[in-house]
């Protein structure tokens, strides 16, 4: 995730806004995150704080994002929005970066969800998807890597990075 975000910074404004689909936080310590960041990771954290698990908002703040707003259907979300319904107009075109790190496989109406995730983007914005390719007993759907490539390239988007991690 850190590699993706750092790589995307050259395409984003100096203090970008991120909309994060879902509210689940990463499962790594702040210390391991700062180590992975290298010289970019200026946090002001020390001691016991470094052993705590990271939160997405902390990760993006350290990487220079102005704000990170979560979108989900639970109480923890900054915005309670159903990705299969029309999103409120006040959220259209607000995000420089949209991150979907494991939400799409839980939604049956994939077409509406992807359409709405893209409506959050400002013109020229970036969207990240991290979807399971083959994950038994997780989510409802698994995605062939060619699905997102075909969808976005066929819609006029530019592919700037792709990777696969089979576990």
Short mmCIF file of C-alpha atoms in Angstrom, two decimals:
data_model
loop_
_atom_site.label_atom_id
_atom_site.label_comp_id
_atom_site.label_asym_id
_atom_site.label_seq_id
_atom_site.Cartn_x
_atom_site.Cartn_y
_atom_site.Cartn_z
CA UNK A 1 0.00 0.00 0.00
CA UNK A 2 2.82 2.40 0.91
CA UNK A 3 4.53 1.71 -2.42
CA UNK A 4 1.31 2.45 -4.33
CA UNK A 5 0.65 5.68 -2.49
CA UNK A 6 4.23 6.94 -2.77
CA UNK A 7 4.24 6.07 -6.48
CA UNK A 8 1.00 7.98 -7.06
CA UNK A 9 2.23 11.18 -5.37
CA UNK A 10 3.81 12.43 -8.62
CA UNK A 11 0.33 12.44 -10.20
CA UNK A 12 -1.41 14.18 -7.28
CA UNK A 13 -1.49 17.78 -6.00
CA UNK A 14 0.76 18.70 -3.06
CA UNK A 15 -1.88 18.12 -0.34
CA UNK A 16 -4.32 15.62 -1.83
CA UNK A 17 -7.69 14.50 -0.49
CA UNK A 18 -8.39 10.76 -0.24
CA UNK A 19 -11.73 8.99 -0.01
CA UNK A 20 -11.27 5.52 1.52
CA UNK A 21 -13.91 2.89 0.76
CA UNK A 22 -14.53 0.96 3.98
CA UNK A 23 -13.37 1.56 7.52
CA UNK A 24 -11.10 -1.40 8.24
CA UNK A 25 -7.65 -0.20 9.25
CA UNK A 26 -4.38 -1.81 8.11
CA UNK A 27 -2.83 -4.60 10.16
CA UNK A 28 0.71 -3.34 10.66
CA UNK A 29 2.44 -1.34 13.37
CA UNK A 30 3.29 2.30 13.07
CA UNK A 31 6.98 1.36 13.44
CA UNK A 32 6.86 -1.03 10.45
CA UNK A 33 4.99 1.57 8.41
CA UNK A 34 7.58 4.27 9.16
CA UNK A 35 10.36 1.85 8.23
CA UNK A 36 8.65 1.10 4.90
CA UNK A 37 8.23 4.85 4.24
CA UNK A 38 11.93 5.53 4.46
CA UNK A 39 12.79 9.23 4.50
CA UNK A 40 9.18 10.28 3.74
CA UNK A 41 7.93 8.96 7.08
CA UNK A 42 8.14 12.00 9.35
CA UNK A 43 5.61 11.42 12.07
CA UNK A 44 6.69 12.79 15.45
CA UNK A 45 5.75 9.44 17.05
CA UNK A 46 8.00 7.63 19.52
CA UNK A 47 8.09 4.96 22.22
CA UNK A 48 4.94 2.89 22.89
CA UNK A 49 3.00 4.67 20.13
CA UNK A 50 5.20 2.94 17.55
CA UNK A 51 3.93 -0.50 18.64
CA UNK A 52 0.28 0.42 18.06
CA UNK A 53 -1.46 -0.67 14.88
CA UNK A 54 -1.75 2.05 12.25
CA UNK A 55 -4.94 3.76 11.23
CA UNK A 56 -5.51 4.75 7.60
CA UNK A 57 -5.80 8.40 8.54
CA UNK A 58 -2.38 8.30 10.23
CA UNK A 59 -0.80 6.57 7.22
CA UNK A 60 -2.12 9.13 4.75
CA UNK A 61 -1.34 12.11 6.99
CA UNK A 62 2.29 11.02 7.30
CA UNK A 63 2.41 10.66 3.51
CA UNK A 64 1.26 14.26 3.05
CA UNK A 65 -2.49 13.99 2.49
CA UNK A 66 -4.62 16.91 3.66
CA UNK A 67 -7.52 14.65 4.60
CA UNK A 68 -8.72 11.06 4.44
CA UNK A 69 -12.45 10.48 4.57
CA UNK A 70 -13.98 7.04 5.01
CA UNK A 71 -17.09 5.86 3.17
CA UNK A 72 -19.00 2.85 4.51
CA UNK A 73 -22.39 1.80 5.84
CA UNK A 74 -21.27 1.51 9.47
CA UNK A 75 -21.05 4.00 12.36
CA UNK A 76 -17.25 4.37 12.08
CA UNK A 77 -17.42 5.96 8.62
CA UNK A 78 -17.04 9.69 8.07
CA UNK A 79 -19.80 9.39 5.47
CA UNK A 80 -22.47 6.71 5.57
CA UNK A 81 -23.01 6.14 1.85
CA UNK A 82 -24.40 3.11 0.01
CA UNK A 83 -22.09 2.63 -2.97
CA UNK A 84 -24.90 1.00 -4.95
CA UNK A 85 -27.12 4.10 -4.75
CA UNK A 86 -26.57 7.54 -6.23
CA UNK A 87 -23.97 9.34 -4.13
CA UNK A 88 -24.84 12.76 -2.68
CA UNK A 89 -23.87 15.60 -5.03
CA UNK A 90 -21.68 17.22 -2.37
CA UNK A 91 -19.24 14.30 -2.65
CA UNK A 92 -18.89 14.31 -6.42
CA UNK A 93 -15.49 15.38 -7.72
CA UNK A 94 -13.96 15.88 -4.27
CA UNK A 95 -11.20 13.24 -4.13
CA UNK A 96 -7.76 13.31 -5.68
CA UNK A 97 -7.41 9.64 -4.72
CA UNK A 98 -10.03 6.96 -4.08
CA UNK A 99 -8.80 3.82 -2.31
CA UNK A 100 -10.75 0.59 -2.40
CA UNK A 101 -8.70 -1.93 -0.44
CA UNK A 102 -11.18 -4.77 -0.05
CA UNK A 103 -14.71 -3.44 -0.35
CA UNK A 104 -15.78 -4.38 -3.86
CA UNK A 105 -15.87 -8.14 -3.24
CA UNK A 106 -18.59 -7.57 -0.62
CA UNK A 107 -20.98 -5.77 -2.99
CA UNK A 108 -23.30 -7.56 -5.42
CA UNK A 109 -23.97 -4.53 -7.65
CA UNK A 110 -20.35 -4.08 -8.78
CA UNK A 111 -21.29 -1.85 -11.73
CA UNK A 112 -22.99 0.77 -9.53
CA UNK A 113 -20.27 0.60 -6.88
CA UNK A 114 -17.45 1.20 -9.36
CA UNK A 115 -19.41 3.95 -11.10
CA UNK A 116 -19.99 5.71 -7.77
CA UNK A 117 -16.38 5.29 -6.60
CA UNK A 118 -15.33 7.07 -9.77
CA UNK A 119 -17.85 9.88 -9.16
CA UNK A 120 -15.91 10.78 -6.00
CA UNK A 121 -12.85 11.56 -8.16
CA UNK A 122 -11.77 14.99 -9.30
CA UNK A 123 -10.85 15.16 -13.01
CA UNK A 124 -7.44 13.53 -13.38
CA UNK A 125 -7.82 11.73 -10.04
CA UNK A 126 -6.54 8.25 -9.25
CA UNK A 127 -8.42 5.19 -8.05
CA UNK A 128 -6.77 2.17 -6.41
CA UNK A 129 -8.46 -1.21 -6.25
CA UNK A 130 -7.13 -4.09 -4.17
CA UNK A 131 -9.44 -7.03 -4.82
CA UNK A 132 -9.04 -10.72 -4.11
CA UNK A 133 -8.28 -12.87 -7.12
CA UNK A 134 -8.97 -16.13 -5.35
CA UNK A 135 -9.98 -15.98 -1.75
CA UNK A 136 -12.13 -18.83 -0.52
CA UNK A 137 -14.57 -17.79 2.22
CA UNK A 138 -14.00 -14.06 1.90
CA UNK A 139 -16.52 -11.71 0.39
CA UNK A 140 -19.06 -12.67 -2.26
CA UNK A 141 -16.97 -12.18 -5.40
CA UNK A 142 -13.47 -12.77 -6.74
CA UNK A 143 -12.09 -10.77 -9.65
CA UNK A 144 -10.01 -11.75 -12.63
CA UNK A 145 -7.20 -9.15 -12.92
CA UNK A 146 -8.23 -8.49 -16.53
CA UNK A 147 -11.66 -7.28 -15.32
CA UNK A 148 -10.46 -3.96 -13.88
CA UNK A 149 -7.90 -3.45 -16.65
CA UNK A 150 -10.56 -3.88 -19.33
CA UNK A 151 -13.10 -1.77 -17.47
CA UNK A 152 -10.83 1.22 -16.93
CA UNK A 153 -8.80 1.10 -20.14
CA UNK A 154 -12.03 0.72 -22.10
CA UNK A 155 -13.41 3.80 -20.32
CA UNK A 156 -10.47 6.01 -21.22
CA UNK A 157 -8.47 5.74 -17.99
CA UNK A 158 -4.70 5.37 -17.96
CA UNK A 159 -3.24 2.39 -16.09
CA UNK A 160 -0.31 3.68 -14.03
CA UNK A 161 0.42 0.65 -11.88
CA UNK A 162 -0.68 -2.97 -11.56
CA UNK A 163 0.54 -5.74 -9.31
CA UNK A 164 -0.74 -9.09 -8.14
CA UNK A 165 -0.15 -10.79 -4.85
CA UNK A 166 -1.44 -14.35 -4.62
CA UNK A 167 -1.66 -15.68 -1.06
#
